[in-house]
mmCIF file of C-alpha atoms in Angstrom:
data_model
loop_
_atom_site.group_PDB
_atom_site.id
_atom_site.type_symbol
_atom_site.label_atom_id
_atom_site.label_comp_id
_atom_site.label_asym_id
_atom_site.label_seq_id
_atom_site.Cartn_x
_atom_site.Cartn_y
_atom_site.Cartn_z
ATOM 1 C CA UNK E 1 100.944 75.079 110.917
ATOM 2 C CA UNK E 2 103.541 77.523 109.348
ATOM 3 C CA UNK E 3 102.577 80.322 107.180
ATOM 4 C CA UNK E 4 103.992 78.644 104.324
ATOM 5 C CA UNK E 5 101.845 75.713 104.772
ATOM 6 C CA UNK E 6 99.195 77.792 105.727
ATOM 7 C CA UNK E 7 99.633 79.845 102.226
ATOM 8 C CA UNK E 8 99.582 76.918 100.268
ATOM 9 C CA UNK E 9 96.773 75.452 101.263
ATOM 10 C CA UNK E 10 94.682 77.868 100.864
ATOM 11 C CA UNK E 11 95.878 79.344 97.376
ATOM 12 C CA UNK E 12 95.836 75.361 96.201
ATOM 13 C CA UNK E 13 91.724 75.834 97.116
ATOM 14 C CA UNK E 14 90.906 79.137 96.069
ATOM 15 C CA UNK E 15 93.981 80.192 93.756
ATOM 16 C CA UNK E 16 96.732 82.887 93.743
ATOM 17 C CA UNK E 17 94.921 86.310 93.982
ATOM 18 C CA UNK E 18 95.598 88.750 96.628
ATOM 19 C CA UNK E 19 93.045 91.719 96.423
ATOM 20 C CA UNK E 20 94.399 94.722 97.920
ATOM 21 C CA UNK E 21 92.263 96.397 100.458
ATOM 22 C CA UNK E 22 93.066 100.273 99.779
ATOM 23 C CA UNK E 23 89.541 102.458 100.730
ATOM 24 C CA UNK E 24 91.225 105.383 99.409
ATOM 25 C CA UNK E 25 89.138 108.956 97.944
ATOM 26 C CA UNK E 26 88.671 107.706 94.805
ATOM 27 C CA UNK E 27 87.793 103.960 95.566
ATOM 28 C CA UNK E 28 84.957 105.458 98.029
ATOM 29 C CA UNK E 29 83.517 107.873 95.042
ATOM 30 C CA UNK E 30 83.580 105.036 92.821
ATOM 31 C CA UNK E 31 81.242 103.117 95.815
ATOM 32 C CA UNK E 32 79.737 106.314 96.250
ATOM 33 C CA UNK E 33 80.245 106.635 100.147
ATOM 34 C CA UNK E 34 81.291 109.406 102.553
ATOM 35 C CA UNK E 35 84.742 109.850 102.927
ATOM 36 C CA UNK E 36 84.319 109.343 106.470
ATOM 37 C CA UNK E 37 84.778 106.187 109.000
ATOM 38 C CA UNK E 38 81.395 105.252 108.073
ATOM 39 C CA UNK E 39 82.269 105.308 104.168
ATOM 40 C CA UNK E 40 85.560 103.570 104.592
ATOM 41 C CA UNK E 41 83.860 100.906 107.063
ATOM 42 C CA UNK E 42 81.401 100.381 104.166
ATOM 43 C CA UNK E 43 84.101 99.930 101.971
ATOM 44 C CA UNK E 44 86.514 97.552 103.118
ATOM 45 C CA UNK E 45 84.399 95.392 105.011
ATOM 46 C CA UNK E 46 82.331 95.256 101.986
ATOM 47 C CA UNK E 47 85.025 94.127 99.731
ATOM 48 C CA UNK E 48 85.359 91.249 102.775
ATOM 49 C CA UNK E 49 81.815 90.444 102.218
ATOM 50 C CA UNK E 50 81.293 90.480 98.769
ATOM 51 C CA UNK E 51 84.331 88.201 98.290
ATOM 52 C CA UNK E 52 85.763 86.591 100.850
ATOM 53 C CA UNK E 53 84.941 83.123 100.459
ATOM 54 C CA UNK E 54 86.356 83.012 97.133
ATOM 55 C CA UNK E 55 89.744 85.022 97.226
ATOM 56 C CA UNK E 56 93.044 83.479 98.681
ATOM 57 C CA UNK E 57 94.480 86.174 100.442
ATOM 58 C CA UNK E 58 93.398 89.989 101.163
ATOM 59 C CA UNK E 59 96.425 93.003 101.937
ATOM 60 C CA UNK E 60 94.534 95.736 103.607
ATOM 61 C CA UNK E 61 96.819 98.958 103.095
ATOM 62 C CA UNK E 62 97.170 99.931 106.882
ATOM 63 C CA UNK E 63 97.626 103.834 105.520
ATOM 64 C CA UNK E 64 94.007 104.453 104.718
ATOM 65 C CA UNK E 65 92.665 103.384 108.031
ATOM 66 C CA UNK E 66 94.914 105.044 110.095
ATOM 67 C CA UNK E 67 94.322 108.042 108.197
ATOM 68 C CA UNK E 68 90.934 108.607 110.319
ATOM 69 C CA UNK E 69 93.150 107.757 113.973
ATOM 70 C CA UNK E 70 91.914 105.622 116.805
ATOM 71 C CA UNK E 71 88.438 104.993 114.838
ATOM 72 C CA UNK E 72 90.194 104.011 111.263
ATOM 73 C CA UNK E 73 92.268 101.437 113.207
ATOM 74 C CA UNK E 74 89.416 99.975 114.719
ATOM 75 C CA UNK E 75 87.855 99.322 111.134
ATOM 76 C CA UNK E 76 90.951 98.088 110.316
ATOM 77 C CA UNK E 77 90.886 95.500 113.386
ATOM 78 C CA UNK E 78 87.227 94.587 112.091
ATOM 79 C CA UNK E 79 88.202 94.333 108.557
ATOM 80 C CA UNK E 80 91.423 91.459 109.944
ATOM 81 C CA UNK E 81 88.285 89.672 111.665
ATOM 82 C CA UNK E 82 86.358 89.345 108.821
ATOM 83 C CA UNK E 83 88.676 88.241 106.374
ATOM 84 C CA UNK E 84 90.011 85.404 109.213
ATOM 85 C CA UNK E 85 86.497 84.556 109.831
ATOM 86 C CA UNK E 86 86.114 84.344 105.464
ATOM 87 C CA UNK E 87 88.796 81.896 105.685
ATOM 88 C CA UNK E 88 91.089 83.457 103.727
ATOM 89 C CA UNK E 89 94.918 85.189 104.718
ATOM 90 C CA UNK E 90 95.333 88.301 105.445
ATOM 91 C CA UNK E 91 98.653 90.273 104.911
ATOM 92 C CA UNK E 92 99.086 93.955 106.172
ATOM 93 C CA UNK E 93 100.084 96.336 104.228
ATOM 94 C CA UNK E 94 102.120 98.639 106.806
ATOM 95 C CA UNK E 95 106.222 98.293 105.578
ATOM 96 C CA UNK E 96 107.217 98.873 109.057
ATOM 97 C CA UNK E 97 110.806 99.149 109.455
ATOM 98 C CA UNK E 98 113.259 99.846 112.722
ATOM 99 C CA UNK E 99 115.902 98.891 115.079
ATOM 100 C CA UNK E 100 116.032 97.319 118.710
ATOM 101 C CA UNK E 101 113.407 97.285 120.657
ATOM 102 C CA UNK E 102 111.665 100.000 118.238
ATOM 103 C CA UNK E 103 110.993 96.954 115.874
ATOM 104 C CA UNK E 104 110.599 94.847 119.051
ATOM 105 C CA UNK E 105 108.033 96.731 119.123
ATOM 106 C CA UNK E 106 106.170 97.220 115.674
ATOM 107 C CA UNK E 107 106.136 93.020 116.138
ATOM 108 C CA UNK E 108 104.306 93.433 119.187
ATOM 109 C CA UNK E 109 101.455 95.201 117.354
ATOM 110 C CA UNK E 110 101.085 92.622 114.571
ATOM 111 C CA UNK E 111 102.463 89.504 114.953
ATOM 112 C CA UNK E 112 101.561 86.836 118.105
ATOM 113 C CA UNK E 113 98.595 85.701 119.266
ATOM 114 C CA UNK E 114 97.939 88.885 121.582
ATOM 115 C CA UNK E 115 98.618 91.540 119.212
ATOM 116 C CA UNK E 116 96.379 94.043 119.321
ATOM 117 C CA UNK E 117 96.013 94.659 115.492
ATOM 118 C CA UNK E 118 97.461 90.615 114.138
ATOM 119 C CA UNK E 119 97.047 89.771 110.694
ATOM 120 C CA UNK E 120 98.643 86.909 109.191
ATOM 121 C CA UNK E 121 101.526 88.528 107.531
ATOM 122 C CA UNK E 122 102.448 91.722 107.019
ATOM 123 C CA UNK E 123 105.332 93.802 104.864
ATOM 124 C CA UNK E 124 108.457 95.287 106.318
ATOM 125 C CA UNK E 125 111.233 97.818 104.786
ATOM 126 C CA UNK E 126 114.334 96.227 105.417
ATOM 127 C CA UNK E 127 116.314 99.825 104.519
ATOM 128 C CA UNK E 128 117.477 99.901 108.325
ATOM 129 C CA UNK E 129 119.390 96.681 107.317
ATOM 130 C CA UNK E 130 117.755 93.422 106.741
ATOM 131 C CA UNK E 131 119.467 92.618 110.271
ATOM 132 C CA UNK E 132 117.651 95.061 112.031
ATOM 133 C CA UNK E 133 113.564 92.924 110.963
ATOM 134 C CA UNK E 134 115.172 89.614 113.219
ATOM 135 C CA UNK E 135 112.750 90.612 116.229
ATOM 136 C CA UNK E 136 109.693 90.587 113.544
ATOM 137 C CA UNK E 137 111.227 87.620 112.103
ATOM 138 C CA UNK E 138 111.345 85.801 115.366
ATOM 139 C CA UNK E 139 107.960 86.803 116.465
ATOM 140 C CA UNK E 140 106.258 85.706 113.068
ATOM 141 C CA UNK E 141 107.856 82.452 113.083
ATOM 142 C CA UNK E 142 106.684 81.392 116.989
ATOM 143 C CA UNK E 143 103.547 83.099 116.356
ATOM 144 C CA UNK E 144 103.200 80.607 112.628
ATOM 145 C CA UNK E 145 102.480 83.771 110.815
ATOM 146 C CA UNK E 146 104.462 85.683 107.396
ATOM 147 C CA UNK E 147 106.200 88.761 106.404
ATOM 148 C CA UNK E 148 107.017 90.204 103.110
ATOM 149 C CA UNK E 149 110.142 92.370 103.094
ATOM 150 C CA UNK E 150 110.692 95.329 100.434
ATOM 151 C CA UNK E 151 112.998 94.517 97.454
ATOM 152 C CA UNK E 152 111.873 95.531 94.646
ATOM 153 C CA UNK E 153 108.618 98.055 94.554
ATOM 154 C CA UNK E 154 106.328 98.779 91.480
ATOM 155 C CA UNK E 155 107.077 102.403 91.902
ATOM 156 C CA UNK E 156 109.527 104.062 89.406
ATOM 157 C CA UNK E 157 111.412 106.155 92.264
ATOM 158 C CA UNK E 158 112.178 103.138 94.124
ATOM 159 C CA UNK E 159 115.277 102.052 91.363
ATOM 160 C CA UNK E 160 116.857 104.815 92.701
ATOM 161 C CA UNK E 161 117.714 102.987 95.828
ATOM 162 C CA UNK E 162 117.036 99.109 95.099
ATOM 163 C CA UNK E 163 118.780 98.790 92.037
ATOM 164 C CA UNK E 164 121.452 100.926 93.252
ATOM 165 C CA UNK E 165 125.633 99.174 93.231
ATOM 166 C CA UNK E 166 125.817 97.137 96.579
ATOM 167 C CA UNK E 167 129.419 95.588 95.800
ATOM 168 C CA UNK E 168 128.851 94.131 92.433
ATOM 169 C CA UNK E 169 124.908 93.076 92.917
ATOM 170 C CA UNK E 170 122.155 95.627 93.137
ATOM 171 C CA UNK E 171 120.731 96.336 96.828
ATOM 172 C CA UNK E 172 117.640 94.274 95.514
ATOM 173 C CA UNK E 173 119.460 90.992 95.173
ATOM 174 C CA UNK E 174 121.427 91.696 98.633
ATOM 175 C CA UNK E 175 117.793 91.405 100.349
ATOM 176 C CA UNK E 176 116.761 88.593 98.052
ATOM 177 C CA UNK E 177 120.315 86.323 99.106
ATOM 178 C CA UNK E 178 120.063 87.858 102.425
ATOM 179 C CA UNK E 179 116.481 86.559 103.090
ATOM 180 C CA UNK E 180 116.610 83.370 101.600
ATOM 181 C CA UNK E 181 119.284 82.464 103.768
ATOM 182 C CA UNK E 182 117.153 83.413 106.893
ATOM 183 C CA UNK E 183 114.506 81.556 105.287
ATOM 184 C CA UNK E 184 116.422 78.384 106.121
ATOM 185 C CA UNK E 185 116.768 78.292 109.666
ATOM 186 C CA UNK E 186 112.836 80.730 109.584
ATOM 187 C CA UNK E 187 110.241 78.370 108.087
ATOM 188 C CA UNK E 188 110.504 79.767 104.945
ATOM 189 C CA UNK E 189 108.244 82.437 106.636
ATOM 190 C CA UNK E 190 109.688 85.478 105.043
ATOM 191 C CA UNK E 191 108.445 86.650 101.445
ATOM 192 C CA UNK E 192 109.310 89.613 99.536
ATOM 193 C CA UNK E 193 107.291 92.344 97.561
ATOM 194 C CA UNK E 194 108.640 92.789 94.033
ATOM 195 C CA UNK E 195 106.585 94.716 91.655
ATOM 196 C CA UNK E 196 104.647 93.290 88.904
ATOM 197 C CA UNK E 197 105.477 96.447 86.316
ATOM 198 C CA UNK E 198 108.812 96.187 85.548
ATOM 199 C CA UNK E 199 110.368 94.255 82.569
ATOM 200 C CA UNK E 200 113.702 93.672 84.532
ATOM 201 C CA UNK E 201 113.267 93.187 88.098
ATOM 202 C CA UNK E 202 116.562 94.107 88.918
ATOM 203 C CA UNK E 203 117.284 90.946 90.820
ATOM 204 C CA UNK E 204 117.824 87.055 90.252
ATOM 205 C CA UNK E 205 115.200 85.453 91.901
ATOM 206 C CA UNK E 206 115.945 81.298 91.270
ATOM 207 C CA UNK E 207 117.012 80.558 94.061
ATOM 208 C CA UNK E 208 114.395 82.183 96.842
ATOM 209 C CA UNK E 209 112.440 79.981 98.803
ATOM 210 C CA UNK E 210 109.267 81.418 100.151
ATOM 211 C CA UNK E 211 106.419 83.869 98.894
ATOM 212 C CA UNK E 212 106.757 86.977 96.595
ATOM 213 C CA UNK E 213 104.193 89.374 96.473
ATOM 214 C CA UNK E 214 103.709 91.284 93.146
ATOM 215 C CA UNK E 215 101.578 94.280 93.659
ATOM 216 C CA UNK E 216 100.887 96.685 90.480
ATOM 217 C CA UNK E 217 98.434 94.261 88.709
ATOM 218 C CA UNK E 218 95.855 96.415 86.843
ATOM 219 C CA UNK E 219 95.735 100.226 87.707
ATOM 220 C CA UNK E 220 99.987 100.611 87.789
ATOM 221 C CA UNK E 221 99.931 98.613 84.703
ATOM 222 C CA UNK E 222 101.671 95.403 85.485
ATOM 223 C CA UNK E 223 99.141 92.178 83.877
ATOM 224 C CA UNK E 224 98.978 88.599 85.172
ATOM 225 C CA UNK E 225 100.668 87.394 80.881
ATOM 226 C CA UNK E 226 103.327 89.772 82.064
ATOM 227 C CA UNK E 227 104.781 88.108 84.753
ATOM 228 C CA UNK E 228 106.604 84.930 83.495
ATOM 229 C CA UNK E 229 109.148 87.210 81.311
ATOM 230 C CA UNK E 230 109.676 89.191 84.740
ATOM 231 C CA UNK E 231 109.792 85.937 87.339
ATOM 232 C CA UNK E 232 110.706 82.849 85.239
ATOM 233 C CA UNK E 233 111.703 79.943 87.555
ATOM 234 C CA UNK E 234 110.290 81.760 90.118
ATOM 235 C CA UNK E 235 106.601 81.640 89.123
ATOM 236 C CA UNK E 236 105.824 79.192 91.681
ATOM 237 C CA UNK E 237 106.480 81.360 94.380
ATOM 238 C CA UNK E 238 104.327 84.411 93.199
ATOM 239 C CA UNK E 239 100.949 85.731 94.692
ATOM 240 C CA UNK E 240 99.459 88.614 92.146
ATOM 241 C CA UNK E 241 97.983 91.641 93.756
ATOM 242 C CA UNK E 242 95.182 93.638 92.366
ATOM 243 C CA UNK E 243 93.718 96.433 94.022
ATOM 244 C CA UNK E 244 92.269 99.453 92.403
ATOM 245 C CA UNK E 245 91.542 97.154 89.460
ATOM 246 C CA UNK E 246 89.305 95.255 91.734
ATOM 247 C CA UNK E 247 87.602 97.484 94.072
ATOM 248 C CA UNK E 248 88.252 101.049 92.190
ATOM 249 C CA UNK E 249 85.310 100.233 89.656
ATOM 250 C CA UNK E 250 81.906 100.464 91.848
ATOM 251 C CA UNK E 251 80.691 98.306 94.585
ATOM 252 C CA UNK E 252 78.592 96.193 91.672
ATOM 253 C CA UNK E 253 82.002 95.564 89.707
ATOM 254 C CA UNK E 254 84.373 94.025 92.734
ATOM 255 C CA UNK E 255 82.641 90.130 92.199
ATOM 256 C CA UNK E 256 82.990 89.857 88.793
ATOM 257 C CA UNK E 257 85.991 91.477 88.287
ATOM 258 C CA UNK E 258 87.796 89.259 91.326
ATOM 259 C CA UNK E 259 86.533 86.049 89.485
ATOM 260 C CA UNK E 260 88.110 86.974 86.134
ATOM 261 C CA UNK E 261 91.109 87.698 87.711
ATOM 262 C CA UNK E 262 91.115 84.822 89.802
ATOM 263 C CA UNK E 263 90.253 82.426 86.474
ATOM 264 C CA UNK E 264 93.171 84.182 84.525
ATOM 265 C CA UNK E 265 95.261 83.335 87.221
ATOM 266 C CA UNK E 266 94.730 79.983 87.162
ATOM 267 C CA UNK E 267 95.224 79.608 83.334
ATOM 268 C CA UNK E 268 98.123 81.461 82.879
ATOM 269 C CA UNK E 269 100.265 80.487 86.754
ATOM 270 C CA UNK E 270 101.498 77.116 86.722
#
């Protein structure tokens, strides 16, 4: 089965949140642990066990475990078990992004049934030239998993670059056209991350065929109401990420607050 597939299915059963993994300082004051391997194991394979049967998809943010080396990885390759084992998809937060047999070998790490660290998906910067991810692409699509390629972040610096003139379309929409042309010969396996917290996402998204995923929900500001006026026809495509405004309140306050968000998201995505 194809990550697409894969995706559907399992947002059709449990609906279109992704909860952002991100055991960062302040999330681990908030749970009041140790900002140590054993606080940040707490953490994130808490958030697994807490909610894991009820959330679509997780995106651990790679950063925060390999913060604490060798050990913080190895949470992080716990944390991937657990949220497989929950049932739900995982995508990886790392935005690798190379050339040759550099990215050859970033694939390696992630994607395929013997990588070392595999998660279902996981996010790529395609500022090498979208050309340069085809090794990752090729290994996700034998290997039936995803990736989600930078186009358009939820961070105000990143206009600077993605919205800048690429020959009479912004460097955004090259990706978008770019990918969803690889998406037809790729099993639609190849998403995009465009932030939930703009007004204008700087980019004409009709026509893409696969998964967008829309971090900034909650803490940056971006709300689930707000996203038609930024997506429009593309609203079938889009998976909502919350993180901070998920996990950032207090171990007792990551349940509830994943069901509301989960509930809104079912009224208001269609």
């Amino acid at each position: 089965m194809s990550y697409a597939e894969r995706l559907q299915r399992i947002t059709t059963e449990r609906g279109r949140l992704c909860v952002g993994i991100d055991p960062m300082p302040s999330v681990l004051d908030a749970w009041g642990l140790p900002h140590d391997v054993s606080g940040l194991e707490a953490c994130a394979r808490g958030i697994v066990e807490q909610i894991g049967q009820e959330v679509a998809v997780f995106k651990p943010q790679s950063a925060f475990f390999e913060a604490f080396g060798s050990r913080g990885v190895a949470v992080l390759e716990r944390v991937l078990e657990d949220i497989s084992a929950a049932g739900a998809l995982s995508i990886l937060d790392v935005k690798r992004g190379d050339i040759g047999s550099s990215m050859a070998g970033y694939a390696a790490a992630f994607l395929g049934d013997d990588a070392p660290i595999r998660a279902d998906a996981i996010t790529l910067s395609p500022y090498l030239g979208v050309g340069s991810l085809q090794p990752a692409i090729d290994a996700a699509v034998a290997g039936g998993q995803g990736l989600y390629v930078l186009a358009r972040t939820s961070n105000p610096d990143g206009a600077t670059i993605q919205l800048a003139d690429a020959g009479g379309h912004t460097v955004a929409q090259h990706v978008v056209d770019t990918i969803t042309e690889l998406n037809t010969v790729s099993d639609h396996a190849v998403g995009l991350v465009v932030g939930g917290t703009h007004a204008d996402s700087g980019c004409n998204l009709e026509a893409f065929n696969a998964s967008i995923l829309v971090p900034g929900i909650g803490a940056q500001g971006g709300t689930i109401e707000g996203l038609t006026p930024i997506f429009g026809d593309a609203m079938r495509h889009v998976l909502p990420t919350a993180s901070r405004g998920v996990i950032g309140h207090g171990v007792d306050k990551v349940a509830p607050l994943a069901r509301q968000l989960v509930s809104e998201v079912a009224s208001r995505l269609v």
